[in-house]
């Protein structure tokens, strides 16, 4: 997690061959979700959803 960032909550929901990963920033209420294969490494899915959450932050601030 980059310096100065708050805690991020991650939720992994497996649906058959797929997993839905949701990242929630409790300080701002921003949320981002991705889906991927259930057999993908957890770290890969976590990195992808964190990149998407950062994109959502930038878009909200008018920088995307």
Short mmCIF file of N, CA, C and O in Angstrom, two decimals:
data_model
loop_
_atom_site.label_atom_id
_atom_site.label_comp_id
_atom_site.label_asym_id
_atom_site.label_seq_id
_atom_site.Cartn_x
_atom_site.Cartn_y
_atom_site.Cartn_z
N UNK A 1 0.85 -1.18 0.00
CA UNK A 1 0.00 0.00 0.00
C UNK A 1 0.90 1.24 0.00
O UNK A 1 1.83 1.32 0.77
N UNK A 2 0.63 2.22 -0.86
CA UNK A 2 1.44 3.43 -0.91
C UNK A 2 1.40 4.19 0.41
O UNK A 2 0.42 4.12 1.15
N UNK A 3 2.46 4.93 0.67
CA UNK A 3 2.53 5.71 1.91
C UNK A 3 1.39 6.72 1.96
O UNK A 3 1.01 7.30 0.95
N UNK A 4 0.82 6.90 3.14
CA UNK A 4 -0.24 7.87 3.32
C UNK A 4 -1.62 7.33 2.99
O UNK A 4 -2.61 8.05 3.09
N UNK A 5 -1.70 6.09 2.58
CA UNK A 5 -3.01 5.50 2.25
C UNK A 5 -3.59 4.82 3.48
O UNK A 5 -2.87 4.32 4.34
N UNK A 6 -4.91 4.80 3.53
CA UNK A 6 -5.59 4.15 4.65
C UNK A 6 -5.71 2.66 4.36
O UNK A 6 -5.31 2.16 3.31
N UNK A 7 -6.31 1.97 5.27
CA UNK A 7 -6.56 0.55 5.14
C UNK A 7 -7.55 0.29 4.01
O UNK A 7 -8.49 1.07 3.80
N UNK A 8 -7.35 -0.79 3.27
CA UNK A 8 -8.25 -1.19 2.19
C UNK A 8 -8.82 -2.55 2.53
O UNK A 8 -8.08 -3.48 2.89
N UNK A 9 -10.13 -2.70 2.43
CA UNK A 9 -10.77 -3.99 2.67
C UNK A 9 -10.89 -4.74 1.35
O UNK A 9 -11.26 -4.15 0.33
N UNK A 10 -10.56 -6.03 1.37
CA UNK A 10 -10.67 -6.87 0.19
C UNK A 10 -11.65 -8.00 0.47
O UNK A 10 -11.63 -8.59 1.56
N UNK A 11 -12.49 -8.31 -0.52
CA UNK A 11 -13.45 -9.40 -0.40
C UNK A 11 -13.30 -10.29 -1.62
O UNK A 11 -13.31 -9.80 -2.76
N UNK A 12 -13.15 -11.59 -1.40
CA UNK A 12 -13.04 -12.57 -2.47
C UNK A 12 -14.27 -13.47 -2.41
O UNK A 12 -14.50 -14.12 -1.39
N UNK A 13 -15.04 -13.50 -3.50
CA UNK A 13 -16.23 -14.35 -3.57
C UNK A 13 -16.06 -15.31 -4.74
O UNK A 13 -16.01 -14.87 -5.90
N UNK A 14 -15.98 -16.59 -4.44
CA UNK A 14 -15.82 -17.61 -5.49
C UNK A 14 -17.19 -18.03 -5.98
O UNK A 14 -18.08 -18.36 -5.19
N UNK A 15 -17.35 -18.00 -7.30
CA UNK A 15 -18.58 -18.42 -7.97
C UNK A 15 -18.19 -19.43 -9.04
O UNK A 15 -17.92 -19.06 -10.19
N UNK A 16 -18.12 -20.69 -8.68
CA UNK A 16 -17.73 -21.73 -9.63
C UNK A 16 -16.29 -21.54 -10.08
O UNK A 16 -15.37 -21.53 -9.27
N UNK A 17 -16.11 -21.36 -11.38
CA UNK A 17 -14.76 -21.21 -11.94
C UNK A 17 -14.24 -19.78 -11.87
O UNK A 17 -13.13 -19.51 -12.31
N UNK A 18 -15.03 -18.87 -11.35
CA UNK A 18 -14.65 -17.46 -11.29
C UNK A 18 -14.63 -16.95 -9.86
O UNK A 18 -15.28 -17.50 -8.98
N UNK A 19 -13.90 -15.86 -9.67
CA UNK A 19 -13.86 -15.20 -8.37
C UNK A 19 -14.09 -13.71 -8.61
O UNK A 19 -13.57 -13.13 -9.56
N UNK A 20 -14.92 -13.11 -7.76
CA UNK A 20 -15.14 -11.67 -7.80
C UNK A 20 -14.36 -11.07 -6.64
O UNK A 20 -14.50 -11.52 -5.50
N UNK A 21 -13.51 -10.10 -6.95
CA UNK A 21 -12.71 -9.45 -5.93
C UNK A 21 -13.15 -8.00 -5.83
O UNK A 21 -13.21 -7.30 -6.84
N UNK A 22 -13.47 -7.56 -4.62
CA UNK A 22 -13.90 -6.19 -4.37
C UNK A 22 -12.94 -5.54 -3.40
O UNK A 22 -12.58 -6.14 -2.39
N UNK A 23 -12.51 -4.32 -3.73
CA UNK A 23 -11.66 -3.52 -2.84
C UNK A 23 -12.47 -2.31 -2.40
O UNK A 23 -13.08 -1.64 -3.23
N UNK A 24 -12.46 -2.05 -1.10
CA UNK A 24 -13.23 -0.94 -0.54
C UNK A 24 -12.30 -0.07 0.30
O UNK A 24 -11.58 -0.57 1.15
N UNK A 25 -12.33 1.23 0.03
CA UNK A 25 -11.58 2.20 0.83
C UNK A 25 -12.56 2.76 1.85
O UNK A 25 -13.43 3.56 1.49
N UNK A 26 -12.47 2.37 3.11
CA UNK A 26 -13.46 2.81 4.10
C UNK A 26 -13.42 4.30 4.40
O UNK A 26 -14.41 4.88 4.82
N UNK A 27 -12.29 4.95 4.14
CA UNK A 27 -12.22 6.39 4.44
C UNK A 27 -12.95 7.23 3.42
O UNK A 27 -13.44 8.31 3.74
N UNK A 28 -13.04 6.74 2.16
CA UNK A 28 -13.72 7.51 1.13
C UNK A 28 -15.02 6.86 0.66
O UNK A 28 -15.83 7.50 0.01
N UNK A 29 -15.17 5.56 0.95
CA UNK A 29 -16.35 4.85 0.48
C UNK A 29 -16.24 4.38 -0.95
O UNK A 29 -17.17 3.80 -1.49
N UNK A 30 -15.09 4.62 -1.59
CA UNK A 30 -14.90 4.18 -2.97
C UNK A 30 -14.73 2.67 -3.01
O UNK A 30 -14.17 2.05 -2.10
N UNK A 31 -15.21 2.09 -4.11
CA UNK A 31 -15.21 0.64 -4.26
C UNK A 31 -14.90 0.29 -5.70
O UNK A 31 -15.31 0.99 -6.63
N UNK A 32 -14.15 -0.80 -5.90
CA UNK A 32 -13.85 -1.30 -7.24
C UNK A 32 -13.92 -2.82 -7.20
O UNK A 32 -13.55 -3.44 -6.20
N UNK A 33 -14.38 -3.42 -8.29
CA UNK A 33 -14.49 -4.88 -8.38
C UNK A 33 -13.93 -5.37 -9.70
O UNK A 33 -13.99 -4.67 -10.71
N UNK A 34 -13.40 -6.59 -9.65
CA UNK A 34 -12.96 -7.29 -10.85
C UNK A 34 -13.43 -8.73 -10.76
O UNK A 34 -13.78 -9.20 -9.67
N UNK A 35 -13.41 -9.43 -11.87
CA UNK A 35 -13.62 -10.88 -11.86
C UNK A 35 -12.43 -11.52 -12.55
O UNK A 35 -11.80 -10.92 -13.42
N UNK A 36 -12.14 -12.73 -12.15
CA UNK A 36 -11.03 -13.46 -12.73
C UNK A 36 -11.23 -14.94 -12.49
O UNK A 36 -12.18 -15.36 -11.83
N UNK A 37 -10.31 -15.74 -13.03
CA UNK A 37 -10.42 -17.19 -12.82
C UNK A 37 -10.17 -17.55 -11.36
O UNK A 37 -9.30 -16.97 -10.70
N UNK A 38 -10.92 -18.51 -10.86
CA UNK A 38 -10.81 -18.90 -9.46
C UNK A 38 -9.45 -19.51 -9.14
O UNK A 38 -9.01 -19.48 -7.99
N UNK A 39 -8.75 -20.03 -10.15
CA UNK A 39 -7.45 -20.64 -9.89
C UNK A 39 -6.28 -19.65 -10.08
O UNK A 39 -5.12 -20.04 -9.99
N UNK A 40 -6.58 -18.39 -10.31
CA UNK A 40 -5.53 -17.37 -10.44
C UNK A 40 -4.90 -17.12 -9.07
O UNK A 40 -5.58 -17.22 -8.05
N UNK A 41 -3.62 -16.77 -9.04
CA UNK A 41 -2.99 -16.46 -7.75
C UNK A 41 -3.69 -15.27 -7.07
O UNK A 41 -4.02 -14.27 -7.71
N UNK A 42 -3.89 -15.41 -5.79
CA UNK A 42 -4.58 -14.36 -5.02
C UNK A 42 -3.85 -13.02 -5.13
O UNK A 42 -4.49 -11.98 -5.25
N UNK A 43 -2.53 -13.05 -5.13
CA UNK A 43 -1.75 -11.82 -5.23
C UNK A 43 -1.98 -11.11 -6.56
O UNK A 43 -2.03 -9.88 -6.62
N UNK A 44 -2.16 -11.87 -7.63
CA UNK A 44 -2.43 -11.29 -8.95
C UNK A 44 -3.78 -10.59 -8.96
O UNK A 44 -3.91 -9.48 -9.47
N UNK A 45 -4.79 -11.25 -8.41
CA UNK A 45 -6.12 -10.65 -8.35
C UNK A 45 -6.13 -9.41 -7.47
O UNK A 45 -6.74 -8.40 -7.81
N UNK A 46 -5.41 -9.48 -6.35
CA UNK A 46 -5.34 -8.35 -5.43
C UNK A 46 -4.67 -7.16 -6.11
O UNK A 46 -5.15 -6.02 -6.00
N UNK A 47 -3.58 -7.40 -6.83
CA UNK A 47 -2.89 -6.31 -7.52
C UNK A 47 -3.80 -5.66 -8.57
O UNK A 47 -3.83 -4.43 -8.70
N UNK A 48 -4.55 -6.49 -9.29
CA UNK A 48 -5.44 -5.96 -10.33
C UNK A 48 -6.55 -5.09 -9.73
O UNK A 48 -6.85 -4.01 -10.25
N UNK A 49 -7.17 -5.54 -8.64
CA UNK A 49 -8.25 -4.76 -8.05
C UNK A 49 -7.71 -3.48 -7.40
O UNK A 49 -8.39 -2.45 -7.41
N UNK A 50 -6.50 -3.52 -6.89
CA UNK A 50 -5.91 -2.31 -6.31
C UNK A 50 -5.62 -1.28 -7.40
O UNK A 50 -5.81 -0.08 -7.20
N UNK A 51 -5.15 -1.74 -8.58
CA UNK A 51 -4.94 -0.81 -9.71
C UNK A 51 -6.27 -0.19 -10.13
O UNK A 51 -6.34 1.01 -10.42
N UNK A 52 -7.33 -1.00 -10.15
CA UNK A 52 -8.63 -0.47 -10.54
C UNK A 52 -9.14 0.53 -9.51
O UNK A 52 -9.71 1.57 -9.88
N UNK A 53 -8.94 0.26 -8.22
CA UNK A 53 -9.36 1.20 -7.19
C UNK A 53 -8.61 2.52 -7.35
O UNK A 53 -9.21 3.59 -7.21
N UNK A 54 -7.34 2.46 -7.66
CA UNK A 54 -6.56 3.69 -7.88
C UNK A 54 -7.10 4.46 -9.09
O UNK A 54 -7.20 5.68 -9.07
N UNK A 55 -7.49 3.74 -10.14
CA UNK A 55 -8.10 4.37 -11.32
C UNK A 55 -9.40 5.07 -10.92
O UNK A 55 -9.66 6.21 -11.34
N UNK A 56 -10.21 4.42 -10.11
CA UNK A 56 -11.48 5.01 -9.67
C UNK A 56 -11.21 6.28 -8.86
O UNK A 56 -11.90 7.29 -9.03
N UNK A 57 -10.19 6.25 -8.00
CA UNK A 57 -9.82 7.44 -7.24
C UNK A 57 -9.44 8.59 -8.17
O UNK A 57 -9.87 9.73 -7.99
N UNK A 58 -8.58 8.29 -9.15
CA UNK A 58 -8.14 9.33 -10.09
C UNK A 58 -9.31 9.87 -10.91
O UNK A 58 -9.40 11.07 -11.16
N UNK A 59 -10.19 8.98 -11.34
CA UNK A 59 -11.35 9.41 -12.12
C UNK A 59 -12.25 10.33 -11.29
O UNK A 59 -12.74 11.35 -11.79
N UNK A 60 -12.44 9.99 -10.02
CA UNK A 60 -13.26 10.83 -9.16
C UNK A 60 -12.64 12.22 -8.98
O UNK A 60 -13.35 13.20 -8.91
N UNK A 61 -11.32 12.27 -8.94
CA UNK A 61 -10.62 13.54 -8.77
C UNK A 61 -10.35 14.26 -10.09
O UNK A 61 -9.66 15.27 -10.11
N UNK A 62 -10.87 13.72 -11.20
CA UNK A 62 -10.73 14.37 -12.50
C UNK A 62 -9.38 14.23 -13.14
O UNK A 62 -9.01 15.01 -14.00
N UNK A 63 -8.60 13.22 -12.74
CA UNK A 63 -7.27 13.03 -13.30
C UNK A 63 -7.15 11.82 -14.21
O UNK A 63 -6.07 11.48 -14.61
N UNK A 64 -8.25 11.16 -14.54
CA UNK A 64 -8.16 9.96 -15.38
C UNK A 64 -8.71 10.23 -16.75
O UNK A 64 -9.48 11.09 -17.00
#
